[in-house]
Short mmCIF file of N, CA and C in Angstrom, two decimals:
data_model
loop_
_atom_site.label_atom_id
_atom_site.label_comp_id
_atom_site.label_asym_id
_atom_site.label_seq_id
_atom_site.Cartn_x
_atom_site.Cartn_y
_atom_site.Cartn_z
N UNK H 175 -3.33 6.69 -16.03
CA UNK H 175 -4.41 7.39 -15.35
C UNK H 175 -3.78 7.33 -13.85
N UNK H 176 -3.90 8.47 -13.13
CA UNK H 176 -3.68 8.58 -11.65
C UNK H 176 -4.88 8.31 -10.75
N UNK H 177 -4.50 7.50 -9.82
CA UNK H 177 -5.76 7.11 -8.76
C UNK H 177 -5.36 7.86 -7.53
N UNK H 178 -6.19 8.72 -7.15
CA UNK H 178 -5.89 9.44 -5.93
C UNK H 178 -6.85 9.01 -4.79
N UNK H 179 -6.30 8.68 -3.67
CA UNK H 179 -7.02 8.37 -2.44
C UNK H 179 -7.03 9.58 -1.78
N UNK H 180 -8.16 9.88 -1.07
CA UNK H 180 -8.12 10.93 -0.06
C UNK H 180 -8.83 10.53 1.14
N UNK H 181 -8.15 10.84 2.43
CA UNK H 181 -8.68 10.30 3.61
C UNK H 181 -9.18 11.34 4.48
N UNK H 182 -9.72 10.99 5.66
CA UNK H 182 -10.19 12.00 6.72
C UNK H 182 -8.99 12.56 7.44
N UNK H 183 -8.91 13.79 6.95
CA UNK H 183 -7.82 14.82 7.60
C UNK H 183 -8.13 16.16 7.09
N UNK H 184 -7.91 17.20 7.93
CA UNK H 184 -8.22 18.54 7.79
C UNK H 184 -7.52 19.08 6.43
N UNK H 185 -6.55 18.50 6.01
CA UNK H 185 -5.71 18.93 4.82
C UNK H 185 -6.42 18.18 3.56
N UNK H 186 -7.58 17.53 3.59
CA UNK H 186 -8.20 17.06 2.47
C UNK H 186 -8.44 18.09 1.39
N UNK H 187 -8.49 19.32 1.93
CA UNK H 187 -8.89 20.20 1.02
C UNK H 187 -7.78 20.60 -0.06
N UNK H 188 -6.50 20.18 0.45
CA UNK H 188 -5.39 20.39 -0.41
C UNK H 188 -5.41 19.51 -1.69
N UNK H 189 -6.33 18.16 -1.43
CA UNK H 189 -6.17 17.45 -2.62
C UNK H 189 -6.99 18.01 -3.86
N UNK H 190 -7.84 18.91 -3.57
CA UNK H 190 -8.53 19.63 -4.60
C UNK H 190 -7.50 20.19 -5.54
N UNK H 191 -6.35 20.77 -4.95
CA UNK H 191 -5.52 21.57 -5.99
C UNK H 191 -4.63 20.45 -6.75
N UNK H 192 -4.50 19.28 -6.05
CA UNK H 192 -3.76 18.20 -6.57
C UNK H 192 -4.52 17.76 -7.79
N UNK H 193 -5.72 17.51 -7.52
CA UNK H 193 -6.55 17.10 -8.72
C UNK H 193 -6.71 18.19 -9.77
N UNK H 194 -7.03 19.37 -9.54
CA UNK H 194 -7.16 20.44 -10.50
C UNK H 194 -5.78 20.61 -11.27
N UNK H 195 -4.65 20.55 -10.72
CA UNK H 195 -3.48 20.55 -11.47
C UNK H 195 -3.32 19.30 -12.23
N UNK H 196 -3.54 18.15 -11.88
CA UNK H 196 -3.06 16.82 -12.62
C UNK H 196 -4.14 16.73 -13.62
N UNK H 197 -5.50 17.26 -13.57
CA UNK H 197 -6.39 17.08 -14.52
C UNK H 197 -5.88 17.80 -15.80
N UNK H 198 -5.14 18.75 -15.75
CA UNK H 198 -4.68 19.47 -16.93
C UNK H 198 -3.71 18.67 -17.81
N UNK H 199 -3.07 17.56 -17.16
CA UNK H 199 -2.15 16.75 -17.91
C UNK H 199 -2.53 15.33 -18.16
N UNK H 200 -3.41 14.81 -17.40
CA UNK H 200 -3.87 13.43 -17.46
C UNK H 200 -5.18 13.03 -16.81
N UNK H 201 -5.64 11.90 -16.94
CA UNK H 201 -6.93 11.39 -16.43
C UNK H 201 -6.59 11.15 -14.92
N UNK H 202 -7.63 11.63 -13.91
CA UNK H 202 -7.31 11.50 -12.51
C UNK H 202 -8.72 10.86 -12.16
N UNK H 203 -8.70 9.75 -11.36
CA UNK H 203 -9.95 9.18 -10.57
C UNK H 203 -9.44 9.42 -8.97
N UNK H 204 -10.58 9.62 -8.35
CA UNK H 204 -10.52 9.91 -6.79
C UNK H 204 -11.39 8.88 -6.10
N UNK H 205 -10.73 8.39 -5.09
CA UNK H 205 -11.44 7.46 -4.14
C UNK H 205 -11.37 8.27 -2.92
N UNK H 206 -12.42 8.45 -2.08
CA UNK H 206 -12.68 8.86 -0.83
C UNK H 206 -13.01 7.94 0.35
N UNK H 207 -12.41 8.05 1.50
CA UNK H 207 -12.86 7.44 2.51
C UNK H 207 -14.17 8.14 3.21
N UNK H 208 -14.92 7.47 3.96
CA UNK H 208 -16.11 7.98 4.27
C UNK H 208 -15.76 9.34 5.41
N UNK H 209 -14.67 9.20 5.97
CA UNK H 209 -14.14 10.39 6.85
C UNK H 209 -13.67 11.40 6.04
N UNK H 210 -13.24 11.28 4.86
CA UNK H 210 -12.72 12.32 4.14
C UNK H 210 -14.06 13.10 3.52
N UNK H 211 -15.07 12.39 3.39
CA UNK H 211 -16.18 13.19 2.79
C UNK H 211 -16.94 14.23 3.81
N UNK H 212 -16.37 14.05 5.13
CA UNK H 212 -16.72 14.92 6.13
C UNK H 212 -15.95 16.42 6.02
N UNK H 213 -14.87 16.24 5.38
CA UNK H 213 -14.15 17.62 4.98
C UNK H 213 -14.23 18.21 3.67
N UNK H 214 -14.47 17.47 2.65
CA UNK H 214 -14.72 17.87 1.38
C UNK H 214 -15.64 16.94 0.57
N UNK H 215 -16.50 17.49 -0.21
CA UNK H 215 -17.55 16.62 -0.70
C UNK H 215 -17.06 15.80 -1.92
N UNK H 216 -17.63 14.68 -2.28
CA UNK H 216 -17.43 13.93 -3.51
C UNK H 216 -17.68 14.87 -4.65
N UNK H 217 -18.60 15.65 -4.56
CA UNK H 217 -19.02 16.56 -5.74
C UNK H 217 -17.96 17.37 -6.29
N UNK H 218 -17.25 17.92 -5.10
CA UNK H 218 -16.07 18.79 -5.55
C UNK H 218 -15.02 18.15 -6.49
N UNK H 219 -14.76 16.97 -5.91
CA UNK H 219 -13.71 16.11 -6.77
C UNK H 219 -14.18 15.60 -7.95
N UNK H 220 -15.48 15.49 -7.96
CA UNK H 220 -16.35 15.05 -9.27
C UNK H 220 -16.08 16.18 -10.51
N UNK H 221 -16.44 17.41 -9.95
CA UNK H 221 -16.25 18.62 -10.99
C UNK H 221 -14.87 18.87 -11.16
N UNK H 222 -13.91 18.61 -10.37
CA UNK H 222 -12.41 18.84 -10.59
C UNK H 222 -11.82 17.91 -11.58
N UNK H 223 -12.18 16.59 -11.36
CA UNK H 223 -11.69 15.43 -12.09
C UNK H 223 -12.41 15.16 -13.45
N UNK H 224 -13.71 15.58 -13.42
CA UNK H 224 -14.77 15.27 -14.57
C UNK H 224 -14.86 13.79 -14.53
N UNK H 225 -14.83 13.13 -13.41
CA UNK H 225 -15.04 11.68 -13.34
C UNK H 225 -15.71 11.35 -12.03
N UNK H 226 -16.47 10.16 -12.12
CA UNK H 226 -17.01 9.76 -10.91
C UNK H 226 -16.20 9.60 -9.68
N UNK H 227 -16.55 9.81 -8.57
CA UNK H 227 -15.72 9.67 -7.43
C UNK H 227 -16.24 8.54 -6.53
N UNK H 228 -15.35 7.63 -6.18
CA UNK H 228 -15.83 6.43 -5.68
C UNK H 228 -15.60 6.50 -4.17
N UNK H 229 -16.65 6.11 -3.34
CA UNK H 229 -16.55 6.06 -2.10
C UNK H 229 -17.15 4.84 -1.25
N UNK H 230 -17.74 4.04 -2.14
CA UNK H 230 -18.32 2.74 -1.61
C UNK H 230 -18.07 1.57 -2.29
N UNK H 231 -17.41 0.62 -1.54
CA UNK H 231 -17.04 -0.66 -2.31
C UNK H 231 -18.10 -1.32 -3.11
N UNK H 232 -19.30 -1.13 -2.56
CA UNK H 232 -20.37 -2.04 -3.19
C UNK H 232 -21.23 -1.07 -4.17
N UNK H 233 -20.86 -0.01 -4.49
CA UNK H 233 -21.61 0.85 -5.48
C UNK H 233 -21.01 0.42 -6.66
N UNK H 234 -21.67 -0.61 -7.41
CA UNK H 234 -21.11 -0.99 -8.69
C UNK H 234 -22.33 -0.74 -9.65
N UNK H 235 -21.81 0.08 -10.75
CA UNK H 235 -22.93 0.39 -11.69
C UNK H 235 -22.90 -0.56 -12.93
N UNK H 236 -21.75 -1.17 -13.15
CA UNK H 236 -21.61 -1.93 -14.22
C UNK H 236 -21.37 -3.38 -13.76
N UNK H 237 -22.56 -4.39 -13.83
CA UNK H 237 -22.48 -5.58 -13.11
C UNK H 237 -21.18 -6.41 -13.31
N UNK H 238 -20.54 -6.17 -14.54
CA UNK H 238 -19.49 -7.03 -14.89
C UNK H 238 -17.97 -6.54 -14.53
N UNK H 239 -18.18 -5.45 -13.85
CA UNK H 239 -17.08 -4.83 -13.46
C UNK H 239 -17.05 -4.66 -11.96
N UNK H 240 -15.85 -4.87 -11.20
CA UNK H 240 -15.54 -4.61 -9.92
C UNK H 240 -14.74 -3.65 -9.71
N UNK H 241 -15.20 -2.34 -9.29
CA UNK H 241 -14.52 -1.08 -9.30
C UNK H 241 -13.07 -1.13 -8.55
N UNK H 242 -13.01 -1.81 -7.32
CA UNK H 242 -11.76 -1.76 -6.68
C UNK H 242 -10.78 -2.51 -7.34
N UNK H 243 -11.10 -3.35 -8.18
CA UNK H 243 -10.15 -4.18 -8.96
C UNK H 243 -9.75 -3.45 -10.49
N UNK H 244 -10.84 -2.90 -10.96
CA UNK H 244 -10.78 -2.41 -12.54
C UNK H 244 -9.97 -0.99 -12.25
N UNK H 245 -10.15 -0.39 -11.18
CA UNK H 245 -9.51 0.97 -10.94
C UNK H 245 -8.00 0.67 -10.95
N UNK H 246 -7.56 -0.26 -10.22
CA UNK H 246 -6.23 -0.54 -10.05
C UNK H 246 -5.68 -1.00 -11.30
N UNK H 247 -6.36 -1.68 -12.20
CA UNK H 247 -5.79 -2.20 -13.40
C UNK H 247 -5.43 -1.13 -14.47
N UNK H 248 -6.23 -0.10 -14.34
CA UNK H 248 -6.12 1.17 -15.18
C UNK H 248 -5.08 1.99 -14.78
N UNK H 249 -4.69 2.03 -13.49
CA UNK H 249 -3.83 3.13 -12.98
C UNK H 249 -2.29 2.88 -13.18
N UNK H 250 -1.62 3.96 -13.46
CA UNK H 250 -0.20 3.70 -13.45
C UNK H 250 0.38 4.32 -12.36
N UNK H 251 -0.51 5.23 -11.65
CA UNK H 251 0.19 5.70 -10.37
C UNK H 251 -0.94 5.75 -9.27
N UNK H 252 -0.69 5.34 -8.23
CA UNK H 252 -1.55 5.39 -7.05
C UNK H 252 -1.06 6.38 -5.83
N UNK H 253 -1.71 7.30 -5.61
CA UNK H 253 -1.22 8.07 -4.31
C UNK H 253 -2.34 8.39 -3.42
N UNK H 254 -1.96 8.29 -2.32
CA UNK H 254 -2.98 8.83 -1.09
C UNK H 254 -2.45 9.97 -0.48
N UNK H 255 -3.28 11.07 -0.70
CA UNK H 255 -2.88 12.43 -0.18
C UNK H 255 -4.12 13.25 0.22
N UNK H 256 -4.38 13.43 1.52
CA UNK H 256 -3.53 13.13 2.53
C UNK H 256 -3.91 11.70 2.97
N UNK H 257 -2.96 10.93 3.71
CA UNK H 257 -3.20 9.83 4.36
C UNK H 257 -2.94 9.97 5.68
N UNK H 258 -4.35 9.37 6.28
CA UNK H 258 -4.33 9.28 7.74
C UNK H 258 -3.78 8.09 8.34
N UNK H 259 -3.42 8.30 9.71
CA UNK H 259 -2.93 7.03 10.44
C UNK H 259 -3.86 5.88 10.27
N UNK H 260 -4.97 6.03 10.32
CA UNK H 260 -6.01 5.01 10.15
C UNK H 260 -5.94 4.24 8.90
N UNK H 261 -5.93 4.95 7.72
CA UNK H 261 -5.87 4.28 6.47
C UNK H 261 -4.31 3.79 6.29
N UNK H 262 -3.24 4.38 6.67
CA UNK H 262 -1.95 3.68 6.72
C UNK H 262 -1.98 2.49 7.44
N UNK H 263 -2.69 2.41 8.55
CA UNK H 263 -2.53 1.21 9.36
C UNK H 263 -3.39 0.05 8.70
N UNK H 264 -4.50 0.46 8.02
CA UNK H 264 -5.22 -0.46 7.38
C UNK H 264 -4.54 -1.18 6.29
N UNK H 265 -3.85 -0.24 5.46
CA UNK H 265 -3.30 -0.90 4.13
C UNK H 265 -1.99 -1.70 4.59
N UNK H 266 -1.18 -1.29 5.52
CA UNK H 266 -0.01 -1.76 5.96
C UNK H 266 -0.28 -3.19 6.73
N UNK H 267 -1.52 -3.45 7.14
CA UNK H 267 -1.99 -4.68 7.85
C UNK H 267 -2.88 -5.35 7.11
N UNK H 268 -3.26 -5.06 5.83
CA UNK H 268 -3.96 -5.82 5.03
C UNK H 268 -5.53 -5.86 5.22
N UNK H 269 -5.87 -4.91 5.94
CA UNK H 269 -7.43 -4.75 6.10
C UNK H 269 -8.03 -4.01 4.81
N UNK H 270 -8.87 -4.59 4.35
CA UNK H 270 -9.61 -3.96 3.20
C UNK H 270 -11.03 -3.91 3.58
N UNK H 271 -11.57 -2.64 4.32
CA UNK H 271 -12.97 -2.60 4.71
C UNK H 271 -13.65 -1.37 4.10
N UNK H 272 -12.99 -0.86 2.97
CA UNK H 272 -13.60 0.43 2.54
C UNK H 272 -13.10 0.38 1.04
N UNK H 273 -13.60 1.16 0.29
CA UNK H 273 -13.21 1.39 -1.22
C UNK H 273 -11.62 1.75 -1.25
N UNK H 274 -11.03 2.52 -0.57
CA UNK H 274 -9.96 2.95 -0.58
C UNK H 274 -8.89 1.87 -0.34
N UNK H 275 -9.02 1.15 0.80
CA UNK H 275 -8.09 0.12 1.25
C UNK H 275 -8.22 -1.26 0.53
N UNK H 276 -9.44 -1.44 -0.20
CA UNK H 276 -9.69 -2.55 -0.99
C UNK H 276 -8.90 -2.46 -2.27
N UNK H 277 -9.01 -1.17 -2.78
CA UNK H 277 -8.15 -0.85 -3.99
C UNK H 277 -6.90 -0.97 -3.90
N UNK H 278 -6.29 -0.40 -2.67
CA UNK H 278 -4.84 -0.47 -2.38
C UNK H 278 -4.46 -1.86 -2.38
N UNK H 279 -5.16 -2.82 -1.69
CA UNK H 279 -4.61 -4.14 -1.64
C UNK H 279 -4.73 -4.89 -2.96
N UNK H 280 -5.68 -4.54 -3.90
CA UNK H 280 -5.69 -5.11 -5.13
C UNK H 280 -4.87 -4.60 -6.34
N UNK H 281 -4.07 -3.69 -5.98
CA UNK H 281 -3.30 -2.94 -7.18
C UNK H 281 -2.30 -4.09 -7.67
N UNK H 282 -2.15 -3.88 -9.08
CA UNK H 282 -1.19 -4.95 -9.68
C UNK H 282 0.21 -4.26 -9.35
N UNK H 283 1.24 -5.19 -9.22
CA UNK H 283 2.40 -4.92 -8.72
C UNK H 283 3.15 -3.81 -9.52
N UNK H 284 2.87 -3.64 -10.70
CA UNK H 284 3.49 -2.65 -11.50
C UNK H 284 3.11 -1.15 -11.24
N UNK H 285 1.98 -0.97 -10.50
CA UNK H 285 1.56 0.29 -10.25
C UNK H 285 2.35 1.16 -9.28
N UNK H 286 2.86 2.16 -9.62
CA UNK H 286 3.89 2.96 -8.73
C UNK H 286 2.76 3.55 -7.68
N UNK H 287 3.38 3.58 -6.45
CA UNK H 287 2.64 4.06 -5.12
C UNK H 287 3.46 5.11 -4.26
N UNK H 288 2.65 6.17 -4.07
CA UNK H 288 2.97 7.16 -3.14
C UNK H 288 1.96 7.33 -2.07
N UNK H 289 2.54 7.82 -1.04
CA UNK H 289 1.77 8.12 0.14
C UNK H 289 2.17 9.23 0.83
N UNK H 290 1.15 10.22 1.20
CA UNK H 290 1.60 11.29 1.90
C UNK H 290 0.92 11.50 3.17
N UNK H 291 1.46 11.28 4.38
CA UNK H 291 0.95 11.18 5.61
C UNK H 291 0.45 12.69 5.95
N UNK H 292 -0.55 12.63 6.77
CA UNK H 292 -1.15 13.87 7.45
C UNK H 292 -1.86 13.56 8.66
N UNK H 293 -1.08 13.92 9.95
CA UNK H 293 -1.89 13.77 11.08
C UNK H 293 -1.06 14.62 12.22
N UNK H 294 -1.52 14.45 13.37
CA UNK H 294 -1.04 15.10 14.67
C UNK H 294 0.24 14.48 14.64
N UNK H 295 1.29 15.45 15.41
CA UNK H 295 2.54 14.92 15.49
C UNK H 295 2.85 13.68 16.38
N UNK H 296 1.98 13.49 17.51
CA UNK H 296 2.18 12.43 18.34
C UNK H 296 1.63 11.12 17.41
N UNK H 297 0.72 11.09 16.61
CA UNK H 297 0.41 10.13 15.84
C UNK H 297 1.36 9.77 14.87
N UNK H 298 2.03 10.78 14.29
CA UNK H 298 3.06 10.42 13.22
C UNK H 298 4.32 10.04 13.90
N UNK H 299 4.58 10.31 15.08
CA UNK H 299 5.91 9.91 15.71
C UNK H 299 5.68 8.54 16.58
N UNK H 300 4.40 8.07 16.54
CA UNK H 300 4.10 6.86 17.33
C UNK H 300 4.77 5.68 16.72
N UNK H 301 5.40 4.99 17.65
CA UNK H 301 5.96 3.73 16.94
C UNK H 301 5.25 2.75 16.07
N UNK H 302 3.94 2.70 16.26
CA UNK H 302 3.13 1.95 15.52
C UNK H 302 3.04 2.45 14.01
N UNK H 303 2.76 3.80 14.02
CA UNK H 303 2.69 4.49 12.74
C UNK H 303 3.96 4.23 11.99
N UNK H 304 5.07 4.44 12.76
CA UNK H 304 6.38 4.27 12.11
C UNK H 304 6.46 2.96 11.42
N UNK H 305 6.18 1.96 12.30
CA UNK H 305 6.32 0.47 11.74
C UNK H 305 5.39 0.11 10.69
N UNK H 306 4.08 0.87 10.63
CA UNK H 306 3.43 0.72 9.47
C UNK H 306 3.76 1.47 8.20
N UNK H 307 4.50 2.63 8.39
CA UNK H 307 4.91 3.23 7.29
C UNK H 307 6.15 2.54 6.64
N UNK H 308 7.03 1.96 7.39
CA UNK H 308 8.15 1.12 7.12
C UNK H 308 7.43 -0.31 6.35
N UNK H 309 6.41 -0.72 6.63
CA UNK H 309 5.89 -1.90 6.16
C UNK H 309 5.39 -1.56 4.55
N UNK H 310 4.70 -0.41 4.58
CA UNK H 310 4.38 0.23 3.30
C UNK H 310 5.56 0.48 2.24
N UNK H 311 6.60 0.95 2.94
CA UNK H 311 7.83 1.21 2.00
C UNK H 311 8.28 -0.29 1.46
N UNK H 312 8.39 -1.17 2.27
CA UNK H 312 8.68 -2.49 1.91
C UNK H 312 7.69 -3.10 1.01
N UNK H 313 6.44 -2.61 0.93
CA UNK H 313 5.48 -3.09 -0.26
C UNK H 313 5.52 -2.10 -1.46
N UNK H 314 6.46 -1.31 -1.57
CA UNK H 314 6.71 -0.58 -2.69
C UNK H 314 6.28 0.93 -2.70
N UNK H 315 5.63 1.29 -1.57
CA UNK H 315 5.12 2.90 -1.47
C UNK H 315 6.36 3.75 -1.12
N UNK H 316 6.36 4.97 -1.80
CA UNK H 316 7.41 5.88 -1.52
C UNK H 316 6.55 6.89 -0.54
N UNK H 317 7.27 7.31 0.64
CA UNK H 317 6.59 7.95 1.44
C UNK H 317 7.00 9.49 1.20
N UNK H 318 5.98 10.43 1.01
CA UNK H 318 6.19 11.83 0.91
C UNK H 318 5.96 12.42 2.44
N UNK H 319 7.39 12.70 3.04
CA UNK H 319 7.31 13.06 4.33
C UNK H 319 6.65 14.33 4.63
N UNK H 320 5.82 14.26 5.81
CA UNK H 320 5.06 15.65 6.16
C UNK H 320 6.10 16.69 6.35
N UNK H 321 5.44 17.83 6.78
CA UNK H 321 6.13 19.15 7.18
C UNK H 321 6.11 19.28 8.67
N UNK H 322 6.95 20.09 9.16
CA UNK H 322 7.04 20.53 10.66
C UNK H 322 6.59 21.77 10.60
N UNK H 323 5.40 22.05 11.20
CA UNK H 323 4.73 23.40 11.29
C UNK H 323 3.68 23.47 12.48
N UNK H 324 2.86 24.56 12.51
CA UNK H 324 1.89 24.57 13.17
C UNK H 324 0.60 23.58 12.84
N UNK H 325 0.22 22.73 13.50
CA UNK H 325 -0.84 21.85 13.01
C UNK H 325 -2.15 22.20 13.41
N UNK H 326 -3.24 21.70 12.85
CA UNK H 326 -4.53 22.20 12.94
C UNK H 326 -5.05 22.04 14.52
N UNK H 327 -4.40 20.99 15.11
CA UNK H 327 -4.73 20.77 16.60
C UNK H 327 -4.31 21.84 17.39
N UNK H 328 -3.36 22.74 16.95
CA UNK H 328 -2.65 23.81 17.64
C UNK H 328 -1.22 23.55 18.14
N UNK H 329 -0.79 22.12 17.89
CA UNK H 329 0.50 21.78 18.31
C UNK H 329 1.66 22.32 17.17
N UNK H 330 2.83 22.42 17.54
CA UNK H 330 3.81 22.76 16.65
C UNK H 330 4.64 21.47 16.43
N UNK H 331 4.84 21.00 15.35
CA UNK H 331 5.63 19.70 15.02
C UNK H 331 5.34 18.93 13.72
N UNK H 332 6.01 17.94 13.45
CA UNK H 332 5.92 17.27 12.36
C UNK H 332 4.62 16.55 12.05
N UNK H 333 3.91 16.60 10.85
CA UNK H 333 2.72 15.95 10.82
C UNK H 333 1.69 16.53 9.79
N UNK H 334 2.16 17.72 9.23
CA UNK H 334 1.27 18.59 8.42
C UNK H 334 1.61 17.87 7.07
N UNK H 335 0.72 17.94 5.98
CA UNK H 335 0.70 17.29 4.73
C UNK H 335 1.79 17.94 3.96
N UNK H 336 2.70 17.25 3.31
CA UNK H 336 3.69 18.12 2.37
C UNK H 336 3.06 19.15 1.56
N UNK H 337 3.77 20.11 1.09
CA UNK H 337 3.27 21.01 0.27
C UNK H 337 2.71 20.50 -0.96
N UNK H 338 1.69 21.06 -1.59
CA UNK H 338 1.06 20.61 -2.81
C UNK H 338 2.09 20.49 -3.92
N UNK H 339 2.92 21.61 -3.93
CA UNK H 339 3.93 21.63 -5.02
C UNK H 339 5.01 20.37 -4.88
N UNK H 340 5.32 20.01 -3.67
CA UNK H 340 6.28 19.01 -3.29
C UNK H 340 5.56 17.61 -3.71
N UNK H 341 4.31 17.57 -3.40
CA UNK H 341 3.58 16.32 -3.78
C UNK H 341 3.56 16.18 -5.37
N UNK H 342 3.15 17.33 -5.96
CA UNK H 342 3.07 17.48 -7.55
C UNK H 342 4.57 16.99 -8.11
N UNK H 343 5.50 17.47 -7.49
CA UNK H 343 6.82 17.05 -8.02
C UNK H 343 7.21 15.64 -8.00
N UNK H 344 6.71 14.97 -6.82
CA UNK H 344 6.86 13.55 -6.48
C UNK H 344 6.23 13.04 -7.53
N UNK H 345 4.93 13.06 -7.77
CA UNK H 345 3.99 12.55 -8.84
C UNK H 345 4.78 12.67 -10.20
N UNK H 346 5.29 13.68 -10.69
CA UNK H 346 5.91 13.98 -11.96
C UNK H 346 7.05 13.21 -12.06
N UNK H 347 7.88 12.93 -10.89
CA UNK H 347 9.08 12.32 -10.89
C UNK H 347 8.80 10.63 -11.23
N UNK H 348 7.56 10.23 -10.87
CA UNK H 348 7.48 8.83 -10.88
C UNK H 348 6.47 8.34 -12.19
N UNK H 349 5.52 9.42 -12.38
CA UNK H 349 4.66 9.28 -13.43
C UNK H 349 5.12 9.66 -14.70
N UNK H 350 5.41 8.89 -15.72
CA UNK H 350 6.07 9.18 -16.90
C UNK H 350 5.08 8.48 -18.02
#
């Protein structure tokens, strides 16, 4: 099973294509941050994945199951696409205050991890973000580098989410 985290970024809509493509080959579950739900609704991902979408750490329907633990146990691959600077910082620094960051910190060591940043150029190039990405690499995450192009804010530079095809290629290279 692939576990996809979606964070608050204008490029969240591209995660729909990721889910739609992956669903043809494997089971996929989606975790969304509260900010992500401002860009794309959980219902969209529910329909595309044919699975419940997780947005709240405390929304537990089965009393004997803790979702942020169980999802990690079932996953073979964990990917966050798009990954905001906020979520990158949370995970890199061990902050678990939502469903996505709690699940990321509870992942078993054998789960393969990918992260695809998407943000404004200045945010991406900020030394703090660079430090956080380096920390994630040290924790076993493979970084899918963003593109250099015209960004949603109107600036031209690095920070746009990698092309969906490139993300899917990375997923296929590690998910066997």
